[in-house]
Coordinates of C-alpha atoms in Angstrom, one line a residue:
Chain A
X92 CA 7.9 -19.4 -25.4
X93 CA 4.3 -19.2 -24.2
X94 CA 3.2 -16.5 -21.9
X95 CA 3.1 -18.6 -18.7
X96 CA 6.6 -19.8 -19.3
X97 CA 7.8 -16.3 -20.2
X98 CA 6.4 -14.9 -17.0
X99 CA 7.8 -17.8 -14.9
X100 CA 11.2 -17.3 -16.4
X101 CA 11.0 -13.5 -15.9
X102 CA 9.9 -13.8 -12.3
X103 CA 12.6 -16.3 -11.5
X104 CA 15.2 -14.1 -13.0
X105 CA 13.9 -11.1 -11.1
X106 CA 13.9 -12.9 -7.8
X107 CA 17.4 -14.3 -8.3
X108 CA 19.0 -11.3 -9.9
X109 CA 19.7 -12.9 -13.3
X110 CA 18.6 -12.0 -16.9
X111 CA 16.0 -14.1 -18.7
X112 CA 16.5 -15.3 -22.3
X113 CA 15.9 -12.7 -25.0
X114 CA 15.6 -9.7 -22.7
X115 CA 17.7 -6.6 -22.7
X116 CA 19.9 -6.7 -19.5
X117 CA 19.7 -2.9 -19.2
X118 CA 16.0 -3.0 -18.9
X119 CA 16.1 -6.0 -16.6
X120 CA 18.5 -4.1 -14.3
X121 CA 15.8 -1.4 -13.9
X122 CA 13.3 -4.0 -12.7
X123 CA 15.8 -5.8 -10.5
X124 CA 16.6 -2.5 -8.8
X125 CA 12.9 -1.5 -8.5
X126 CA 12.2 -4.9 -6.9
X127 CA 15.0 -5.0 -4.3
X128 CA 15.0 -1.3 -3.4
X129 CA 11.2 -1.3 -2.9
X130 CA 11.3 -4.2 -0.6
X131 CA 14.2 -2.8 1.5
X132 CA 12.3 0.5 1.7
X133 CA 9.2 -1.3 2.7
X134 CA 11.1 -3.0 5.6
X135 CA 12.6 0.3 6.6
X136 CA 9.2 1.8 6.7
X137 CA 7.6 -1.1 8.6
X138 CA 10.4 -1.3 11.1
X139 CA 11.3 2.4 11.5
X140 CA 12.4 2.4 15.1
X141 CA 14.3 -0.9 14.7
X142 CA 16.2 0.7 11.8
X143 CA 17.1 3.7 13.9
X144 CA 18.3 1.4 16.7
X145 CA 20.5 -0.7 14.5
X146 CA 21.6 2.1 12.2
X147 CA 21.0 2.4 8.5
X148 CA 24.0 0.3 7.3
X149 CA 23.3 -2.6 9.7
X150 CA 19.6 -2.5 9.1
X151 CA 19.9 -2.4 5.3
X152 CA 22.3 -5.3 5.3
X153 CA 19.9 -7.4 7.4
X154 CA 17.0 -6.2 5.1
X155 CA 18.9 -7.2 2.0
X156 CA 19.6 -10.7 3.4
X157 CA 15.9 -11.0 4.2
X158 CA 14.9 -9.9 0.7
X159 CA 17.3 -12.5 -0.8
X160 CA 15.4 -15.2 1.1
X161 CA 11.8 -14.0 1.1
X162 CA 9.8 -13.5 -2.1
X163 CA 6.7 -11.5 -1.4
X164 CA 3.4 -13.3 -1.9
X165 CA 0.7 -11.0 -0.5
X166 CA -1.3 -8.6 -2.7
X167 CA -0.2 -5.9 -0.2
X168 CA 3.3 -4.7 0.3
X169 CA 2.4 -4.0 3.9
X170 CA 2.5 -7.8 4.7
X171 CA 6.0 -8.3 3.3
X172 CA 7.8 -7.9 6.6
X173 CA 5.7 -10.4 8.5
X174 CA 8.6 -12.9 8.9
X175 CA 11.2 -10.2 9.6
X176 CA 10.8 -10.5 13.4
X177 CA 11.8 -14.2 13.6
X178 CA 14.5 -13.4 11.1
X179 CA 15.9 -10.8 13.5
X180 CA 15.6 -13.2 16.4
X181 CA 17.8 -15.6 14.6
X182 CA 20.2 -12.8 13.4
X183 CA 20.6 -11.3 16.9
X184 CA 20.2 -14.1 19.4
X185 CA 22.1 -12.3 22.1
X186 CA 20.3 -9.0 21.6
X187 CA 16.7 -9.5 22.7
X188 CA 15.8 -5.9 22.3
X189 CA 16.2 -6.0 18.5
X190 CA 13.4 -8.4 17.7
X191 CA 11.3 -6.9 20.5
X192 CA 11.6 -3.4 19.0
X193 CA 10.7 -5.0 15.7
X194 CA 7.6 -6.6 17.3
X195 CA 6.5 -3.2 18.6
X196 CA 7.1 -1.6 15.2
X197 CA 5.2 -4.3 13.3
X198 CA 2.2 -4.5 15.6
X199 CA 1.8 -0.8 16.0
X200 CA 1.7 -0.5 12.2
X201 CA -0.9 -3.4 12.0
X202 CA -3.0 -1.7 14.7
X203 CA -2.9 1.6 12.7
X204 CA -5.1 0.1 10.0
X205 CA -6.6 -2.8 11.9
X206 CA -10.4 -3.3 12.4
X207 CA -12.4 -0.6 14.1
X208 CA -14.1 -1.3 17.4
X209 CA -16.3 0.6 19.8
X210 CA -15.0 0.4 23.4
X211 CA -16.7 0.6 26.8
X212 CA -15.8 3.2 29.5
X213 CA -15.1 2.7 33.2
X214 CA -18.8 3.6 33.8
X215 CA -19.8 0.6 31.9
X216 CA -18.0 -1.8 34.3
X217 CA -21.0 -3.4 36.0
X218 CA -21.9 -7.1 36.5
X219 CA -24.0 -9.1 38.9
X220 CA -21.5 -12.0 39.0
X221 CA -18.0 -10.8 38.3
X222 CA -16.6 -14.4 38.7
X223 CA -18.3 -15.4 35.4
X224 CA -17.6 -12.2 33.4
X225 CA -15.4 -12.7 30.3
X226 CA -13.6 -9.8 28.7
X227 CA -14.0 -9.0 24.9
X228 CA -11.0 -7.1 23.7
X229 CA -10.5 -4.8 20.7
X230 CA -9.4 -6.8 17.7
X231 CA -6.1 -4.9 17.3
X232 CA -4.8 -6.0 20.7
X233 CA -1.6 -8.1 20.7
X234 CA 0.8 -8.9 23.5
X235 CA 4.0 -10.8 24.1
X236 CA 6.4 -11.6 26.9
X237 CA 9.6 -9.5 26.7
X238 CA 13.1 -10.1 28.0
X239 CA 14.5 -6.6 27.5
X240 CA 13.5 -3.0 28.1
X241 CA 12.5 -2.7 24.4
X242 CA 9.4 -0.7 25.4
X243 CA 11.5 2.0 27.0
X244 CA 14.0 2.0 24.1
X245 CA 11.2 2.3 21.6
X246 CA 9.5 5.2 23.5
X247 CA 12.8 7.1 23.8
X248 CA 13.5 6.8 20.1
X249 CA 10.0 8.0 19.3
X250 CA 10.5 10.9 21.7
X251 CA 13.8 11.8 20.1
X252 CA 15.7 11.4 23.3
X253 CA 18.8 9.2 24.0
X254 CA 17.5 5.6 24.5
X255 CA 18.5 3.7 27.5
X256 CA 21.1 0.9 27.3
X257 CA 19.5 -2.5 26.7
X258 CA 19.0 -4.5 29.9
X259 CA 17.3 -7.7 30.8
X260 CA 13.9 -7.4 32.6
X261 CA 12.2 -9.5 35.2
X262 CA 10.9 -12.8 33.9
X263 CA 7.3 -12.8 32.8
X264 CA 7.1 -9.0 32.0
X265 CA 5.2 -8.3 28.8
X266 CA 4.3 -5.6 26.3
X267 CA 0.9 -4.9 24.7
X268 CA -0.1 -3.1 21.5
X269 CA -3.6 -2.0 20.6
X270 CA -5.4 0.9 19.0
X271 CA -7.5 3.4 21.0
X272 CA -9.8 5.2 18.6
X273 CA -7.5 6.1 15.7
X274 CA -4.4 6.1 17.8
X275 CA -2.0 3.1 18.1
X276 CA -0.9 2.5 21.7
X277 CA 1.7 0.4 23.5
X278 CA 2.6 -0.3 27.1
X279 CA 4.7 -2.5 29.2
X280 CA 3.1 -4.9 31.6
X281 CA 4.1 -6.4 34.9
X282 CA 4.4 -10.2 35.1
X283 CA 1.0 -10.3 36.8
X284 CA -0.7 -8.2 34.2
X285 CA 0.9 -10.1 31.4
X286 CA -0.3 -13.4 32.8
X287 CA -3.8 -12.0 33.4
X288 CA -4.0 -10.7 29.8
X289 CA -2.8 -14.0 28.4
X290 CA -5.5 -15.8 30.4
X291 CA -8.2 -13.3 29.5
X292 CA -7.4 -13.5 25.8
X293 CA -7.9 -17.2 25.9
X294 CA -11.4 -16.8 27.3
X295 CA -10.7 -17.1 31.1
X296 CA -13.3 -15.4 33.2
X297 CA -12.5 -12.6 35.7
X298 CA -13.0 -15.1 38.5
X299 CA -10.4 -17.3 36.9
X300 CA -7.9 -14.4 36.7
X301 CA -8.5 -13.8 40.4
X302 CA -8.0 -17.6 41.1
X303 CA -4.7 -17.4 39.2
X304 CA -3.5 -14.3 41.1
X305 CA -4.6 -15.9 44.4
X306 CA -2.0 -18.6 44.0
X307 CA 0.8 -16.1 44.7
X308 CA -1.0 -13.2 46.4
X309 CA -3.3 -12.7 49.3
X310 CA -6.9 -11.7 48.7
X311 CA -6.5 -8.0 49.2
X312 CA -3.6 -7.8 46.7
X313 CA -5.3 -10.2 44.3
X314 CA -8.4 -7.9 44.2
X315 CA -6.2 -4.8 43.8
X316 CA -4.2 -6.3 40.9
X317 CA -7.2 -7.8 39.1
X318 CA -9.3 -4.6 39.6
X319 CA -6.3 -2.5 38.5
X320 CA -5.9 -4.5 35.3
X321 CA -9.6 -4.3 34.4
X322 CA -9.7 -0.6 35.2
X323 CA -6.6 0.2 33.1
X324 CA -7.6 -2.0 30.2
X325 CA -11.0 -0.2 30.2
X326 CA -9.6 3.3 30.6
X327 CA -7.0 2.8 27.9
X328 CA -9.6 1.7 25.3
X329 CA -8.7 -2.0 25.1
X330 CA -12.2 -3.5 26.0
X331 CA -15.2 -3.5 23.7
X332 CA -17.5 -5.4 26.0
X333 CA -18.0 -7.8 28.8
X334 CA -19.6 -11.2 28.3
X335 CA -21.8 -11.9 31.3
Chain B
X287 CA -23.2 -7.7 -16.6
X288 CA -23.9 -4.0 -17.1
X289 CA -21.3 -1.3 -16.5
X290 CA -22.3 2.1 -15.2
X291 CA -22.3 4.9 -17.8
X292 CA -19.0 6.5 -18.4
X293 CA -18.4 9.4 -16.0
X294 CA -17.5 12.5 -18.0
X295 CA -14.7 15.0 -17.7
X296 CA -13.8 15.7 -14.1
X297 CA -11.3 18.6 -14.4
X298 CA -7.9 18.8 -12.9
X299 CA -6.8 16.8 -9.9
X300 CA -4.0 15.5 -7.8
X301 CA -2.8 12.2 -6.3
X302 CA -3.5 12.4 -2.5
X303 CA -0.4 11.6 -0.5
X304 CA 0.1 11.5 3.3
X305 CA 2.1 14.8 3.7
X306 CA -1.0 16.6 2.3
X307 CA -3.7 15.0 4.3
X308 CA -3.9 18.0 6.7
X309 CA -4.0 20.5 3.8
X310 CA -7.0 18.8 2.4
X311 CA -8.8 18.2 5.7
X312 CA -8.3 21.8 7.0
X313 CA -9.1 23.9 4.0
X314 CA -10.7 23.6 0.5
X315 CA -8.0 23.3 -2.2
X316 CA -8.3 24.4 -5.8
X317 CA -8.6 21.0 -7.4
X318 CA -11.5 19.2 -9.0
X319 CA -10.8 15.6 -7.9
X320 CA -8.3 13.5 -6.0
X321 CA -6.8 10.1 -6.9
X322 CA -5.7 7.7 -4.1
X323 CA -3.7 4.5 -4.3
X324 CA -6.4 1.8 -3.8
X325 CA -4.2 -0.6 -1.9
X326 CA -3.4 2.0 0.8
X327 CA -7.1 2.0 1.7
X328 CA -8.0 -1.7 1.2
X329 CA -7.5 -2.1 5.0
X330 CA -9.8 -3.1 7.8
X331 CA -10.1 0.3 9.5
X332 CA -8.3 3.0 11.4
X333 CA -6.9 6.3 10.3
X334 CA -6.4 5.7 6.5
X335 CA -10.1 5.0 5.9
X336 CA -11.2 7.7 8.3
X337 CA -9.1 10.3 6.4
X338 CA -10.3 9.0 3.0
X339 CA -13.9 9.2 4.0
X340 CA -13.5 12.8 5.4
X341 CA -11.6 13.8 2.2
X342 CA -14.3 12.2 0.1
X343 CA -16.9 14.6 1.6
X344 CA -15.2 17.4 -0.2
X345 CA -13.8 15.9 -3.4
X346 CA -14.6 13.3 -6.0
X347 CA -12.1 10.5 -5.7
X348 CA -10.6 8.1 -8.3
X349 CA -9.2 4.7 -7.1
X350 CA -5.8 3.9 -8.7
X351 CA -4.3 0.4 -8.0
X352 CA -0.9 -1.1 -8.5
X353 CA -1.6 -4.8 -7.6
X354 CA -4.5 -6.0 -9.7
X355 CA -2.0 -8.1 -11.7
X356 CA -4.3 -8.0 -14.7
X357 CA -1.7 -9.4 -17.1
X358 CA -0.7 -12.5 -15.1
X359 CA -1.1 -16.0 -16.3
X360 CA -2.4 -16.8 -12.8
X361 CA -5.6 -14.9 -13.6
X362 CA -7.1 -12.2 -11.4
X363 CA -7.1 -12.7 -7.6
X364 CA -10.7 -12.9 -6.4
X365 CA -9.7 -12.1 -2.8
X366 CA -8.0 -8.9 -4.0
X367 CA -11.0 -7.9 -6.1
X368 CA -13.5 -8.5 -3.2
X369 CA -11.4 -6.1 -1.1
X370 CA -11.3 -3.5 -3.9
X371 CA -15.0 -3.8 -4.5
X372 CA -15.7 -3.3 -0.8
X373 CA -13.6 -0.1 -0.9
X374 CA -15.3 1.1 -4.1
X375 CA -18.7 0.6 -2.6
X376 CA -17.6 2.7 0.4
X377 CA -16.0 5.5 -1.6
X378 CA -18.2 5.6 -4.7
X379 CA -15.2 6.6 -6.9
X380 CA -15.2 8.4 -10.2
X381 CA -13.6 5.2 -11.6
X382 CA -11.2 2.4 -10.7
X383 CA -7.9 2.1 -12.5
X384 CA -4.8 0.0 -12.6
X385 CA -1.9 -0.8 -15.0
X386 CA -1.5 -2.8 -18.2
X387 CA 1.1 -5.1 -16.6
X388 CA 1.6 -8.1 -14.5
X389 CA 3.1 -8.1 -11.0
X390 CA 3.5 -11.8 -10.2
X391 CA 2.9 -15.4 -11.0
X392 CA 2.5 -18.7 -9.1
X393 CA 1.4 -16.8 -6.0
X394 CA 4.4 -14.6 -5.8
X395 CA 4.2 -10.8 -6.1
X396 CA 7.1 -8.6 -7.2
X397 CA 5.2 -5.4 -6.4
X398 CA 6.7 -4.0 -9.6
X399 CA 4.8 -3.2 -12.8
X400 CA 6.3 -5.9 -15.0
X401 CA 6.1 -5.6 -18.8
X402 CA 3.9 -7.8 -21.0
X403 CA 4.9 -9.2 -24.4
X404 CA 2.4 -7.7 -26.8
X405 CA 1.2 -10.9 -28.4
X406 CA -2.1 -12.4 -29.4
X407 CA -1.8 -14.9 -26.6
X408 CA -1.3 -12.1 -24.1
X409 CA -4.2 -10.1 -25.5
X410 CA -6.5 -13.1 -25.1
X411 CA -5.3 -13.5 -21.5
X412 CA -5.6 -9.9 -20.5
X413 CA -9.0 -9.5 -22.1
X414 CA -10.2 -12.6 -20.1
X415 CA -8.7 -11.1 -17.0
X416 CA -10.3 -7.7 -17.6
X417 CA -13.7 -9.3 -18.2
X418 CA -13.3 -11.2 -14.9
X419 CA -12.2 -8.1 -13.0
X420 CA -15.0 -5.9 -14.5
X421 CA -17.6 -8.6 -13.5
X422 CA -16.2 -8.8 -10.0
X423 CA -16.1 -5.0 -9.6
X424 CA -19.4 -4.4 -11.3
X425 CA -17.8 -1.5 -13.3
X426 CA -15.6 -0.9 -16.3
X427 CA -11.9 -0.8 -15.6
X428 CA -9.5 2.1 -16.6
X429 CA -6.0 0.8 -17.5
X430 CA -2.8 2.8 -17.6
X431 CA 0.1 2.4 -20.0
X432 CA 3.2 1.6 -17.9
X433 CA 6.7 2.8 -18.5
X434 CA 8.6 0.0 -20.2
X435 CA 12.3 -0.7 -20.2
X436 CA 12.5 -3.8 -22.3
X437 CA 10.7 -5.6 -25.1
X438 CA 10.4 -9.4 -25.8
X439 CA 11.4 -11.1 -29.0
X440 CA 7.9 -12.6 -29.3
X441 CA 6.2 -9.2 -29.4
X442 CA 3.9 -9.1 -32.3
X443 CA 2.2 -5.7 -32.0
X444 CA 2.7 -2.2 -30.5
X445 CA 1.4 -1.2 -27.1
X446 CA -1.1 1.2 -28.6
X447 CA -2.5 -1.5 -30.9
X448 CA -2.7 -3.8 -28.0
X449 CA -4.6 -1.2 -26.0
X450 CA -6.9 -0.5 -28.9
X451 CA -7.9 -4.1 -29.3
X452 CA -8.2 -4.6 -25.5
X453 CA -10.7 -1.6 -25.3
X454 CA -12.7 -3.0 -28.3
X455 CA -12.9 -6.5 -26.7
X456 CA -13.7 -5.5 -23.1
X457 CA -15.1 -2.0 -23.1
X458 CA -12.4 -0.9 -20.7
X459 CA -11.1 2.7 -20.6
X460 CA -7.6 4.1 -20.7
X461 CA -5.5 6.2 -18.3
X462 CA -2.9 7.9 -20.5
X463 CA 0.3 8.5 -18.5
X464 CA 2.1 11.1 -20.6
X465 CA 5.3 10.7 -18.7
X466 CA 5.2 7.0 -19.2
X467 CA 4.8 7.5 -22.9
X468 CA 7.7 9.8 -23.0
X469 CA 9.8 7.4 -20.9
X470 CA 8.9 4.4 -23.1
X471 CA 9.3 6.3 -26.3
X472 CA 12.8 7.5 -25.3
X473 CA 13.9 4.1 -24.1
X474 CA 12.6 2.2 -27.1
X475 CA 13.1 5.0 -29.7
X476 CA 9.5 5.3 -31.0
X477 CA 7.6 8.4 -31.8
X478 CA 5.1 9.3 -29.1
X479 CA 2.8 11.2 -31.5
X480 CA 2.6 8.1 -33.7
X481 CA 1.8 6.1 -30.6
X482 CA -1.1 8.4 -29.7
X483 CA -2.3 8.3 -33.3
X484 CA -2.9 4.6 -32.9
X485 CA -4.8 4.9 -29.6
X486 CA -8.6 4.9 -29.4
X487 CA -8.8 8.5 -28.0
X488 CA -12.5 8.2 -27.2
X489 CA -11.6 5.6 -24.6
X490 CA -9.2 7.9 -22.7
X491 CA -10.8 8.7 -19.3
X492 CA -7.8 10.3 -17.5
X493 CA -4.3 11.6 -18.0
X494 CA -1.4 11.4 -15.6
X495 CA 1.4 13.9 -15.6
X496 CA 4.6 13.1 -13.6
X497 CA 8.3 13.3 -13.7
X498 CA 11.0 10.7 -14.2
X499 CA 14.8 10.4 -13.6
X500 CA 17.7 9.4 -15.9
X501 CA 19.1 6.0 -15.0
X502 CA 22.5 4.7 -16.2
X503 CA 21.1 3.4 -19.5
X504 CA 17.6 4.7 -19.8
X505 CA 14.9 6.9 -18.4
X506 CA 13.2 5.5 -15.2
X507 CA 9.6 6.3 -14.2
X508 CA 10.4 7.4 -10.6
X509 CA 7.5 9.9 -10.2
X510 CA 9.8 11.8 -7.8
X511 CA 10.3 15.1 -9.7
X512 CA 8.3 17.9 -11.2
X513 CA 6.8 17.3 -14.6
X514 CA 9.7 18.1 -17.0
X515 CA 9.5 20.4 -20.0
X516 CA 9.4 17.6 -22.7
X517 CA 6.5 15.9 -20.9
X518 CA 4.6 19.3 -20.7
X519 CA 5.3 19.7 -24.4
X520 CA 3.9 16.3 -25.2
X521 CA 0.9 16.9 -23.0
X522 CA 0.2 20.2 -24.7
X523 CA 0.1 18.4 -28.1
X524 CA -1.9 15.5 -26.7
X525 CA -4.6 17.5 -24.9
X526 CA -5.5 19.2 -28.2
X527 CA -6.5 15.9 -29.5
X528 CA -8.0 14.4 -26.3
X529 CA -10.3 17.3 -25.6
X530 CA -12.1 17.3 -22.2
X531 CA -10.5 14.5 -20.2
X532 CA -9.6 14.4 -16.5
X533 CA -5.9 15.4 -15.9
X534 CA -3.9 14.8 -12.8
X535 CA -0.5 15.5 -11.3
X536 CA 1.1 12.3 -9.9
X537 CA 4.0 12.5 -7.4
X538 CA 4.9 9.4 -5.5
X539 CA 8.2 10.3 -3.9
X540 CA 10.1 13.4 -2.8
X541 CA 6.7 14.9 -2.1
X542 CA 7.0 18.7 -2.0
X543 CA 4.7 21.1 -0.2
X544 CA 1.2 21.2 -1.6
X545 CA 1.5 24.6 -3.3
X546 CA 4.2 23.3 -5.6
X547 CA 1.9 20.6 -6.9
X548 CA -1.1 22.9 -7.1
X549 CA 1.1 25.1 -9.4
X550 CA 1.6 22.1 -11.6
X551 CA -2.2 21.4 -11.6
X552 CA -2.8 25.0 -12.6
X553 CA -0.3 24.8 -15.4
X554 CA -2.0 21.7 -16.7
X555 CA -5.3 23.5 -16.6
X556 CA -3.8 26.5 -18.5
X557 CA -2.4 24.3 -21.2
X558 CA -5.7 22.6 -21.6
X559 CA -7.5 25.9 -21.8
X560 CA -5.0 27.1 -24.4
X561 CA -5.5 23.9 -26.4
X562 CA -9.3 24.4 -26.3
X563 CA -9.0 27.9 -27.6
X564 CA -6.6 26.7 -30.3
X565 CA -8.9 24.0 -31.5
X566 CA -11.9 26.4 -31.4

C-alpha cells in the first residue's frame, strides 16, 4: 500500500470509527478516542454558555451527533464549530434560545481574536452633510435578528445568576456582538436599532437611516432614534470612522 | 534559500498556558524562555496577540505547532505557512517547531498527531515537505518525535533512523520529547537508550518533559500530569549525552498553579547541572 492510500484508509477509519487493514486495533482506539473527545471538547469550549443552558449530558449528545456528521477541514480547531449553530437550529426548532445562545457564544469567541481596529469617540462625530455620511464599523461587528430573550439568558449565565425562562420577544429585535479594545461585547437591540444597523452595514448613509425611520416615526422621534443609535455605537466602540 | 544560524542553548523554559498569563505579565518568573502553541496565536488580533507581545518583551519565545501536517501526502498548506510566517516575523522566535506526523489528508484535518509508516517513500515525502516548509518560513524547522500507539506492516526503519536521515537531507533540527520516547518505547517494547543512540544528537535543539496517563492497553501521551519518575530518570541519562540543550516542561491539561511547574523546571535544571558535573 502506498503512503497516500495508507493515509486515506487511516483517515477514513478514524472518521468512521473503524480499524484500517494491518493496524493494531488497540492503538487505533487511542487515536479514535483522541479525535472524538477533542472535537467534543472543542465544541464545549466554543459554546460554553449553550452547554451550561442545555446541561452537560444533552450538550455532549448533540456534540457527538455533530462530530459524527462533520469532519474538520480547517487548519485551526477554532473553526470546527462553525456549522454547529444551524445544526442546533435543526435539532431544537421549537427552542429559539438554543441556537441564539450558540450564536452569541460563537461570535463573542470570534470577536475575541478578530482583527484589531482603532475607533472614534463621540467627540469625533462631526460632518458638514450628515445625510451623506456612511458609517465604517469595526470588523468584528456581527448582528442578527432574535426571536427569544437569549441575550438576557446569556448574560445571566455569565453572571452566575439564575437565568430567566425563555420567552419570545417582539418581532425585529436583534442582538449585536463586537469587540471594544480587547474586550468582546454584546447587546440586544430594539427593532428600530436592528433595522438601522442592518442598513448601515450594507452601506446606507445616515440620511437613508433617517428616511427609513421616518416611514414609521415623526421627525422628532426619527432624529432621536437615529442620533441615539449613532451615539451609542460610537460610545461603545463600534465605529472606526465616518465616510463623508 | 539560506537558514539563519542555529540559536544556541536557551536554558530552561515552560509552555505558556492561559492560567499563567497573569503570573508572567505581573512579575518576572525564574525561567529562561517560553514556548507557545503557534496556532493559538495565528489569529487576526485581540487579546491573544496582545498578551503574547507583552510576554515577548520579557522572555524569548519558541513557537510550537500542532497543525503543520508535515507528513501528509497532500503536501504542506501554503495558507497555513503564510500565517505562521507572519506570526514568526512578529514574534522573532527562538525557533519554530512541529511534530513528525500527519494530521489530515484530502483537505480534512483530524487535529490529532497521526503516525507515519517509516518507509523510504514516507521519508522522501516528508523531506520534500520539510524543504517546502523551510523555504516558506525562511528558517530551519525543529521537529518533535510524537508518542506512537501503533506501527504499520510496511515500516522499513526505526523512528530514530528516519529522523537521522531526515535531518541529513533537510538540515532540520529535533525536539526530543522524553515523555514521548518513554510512551512509545513502553507501548512498542523498544529500548529508549538504544533509540537515543541512533539519533543525531548534534541536531537536538530542545527537550520536552511531560507526563502521561495509563490507558486500557497502553500509555497515552496526555500531558496532563507531572513528569513521572521514569521520565525523569530517562531525562537524567539523556541530558548527560545531549549537553547544553534547551529543556522545557510541557503541560497541556489539568494545568496546576505556576509554582508547581516552576518546581519541575528547577528540577530539570538541577538534573542537567548534575549531569554536567558528572561529565566534567
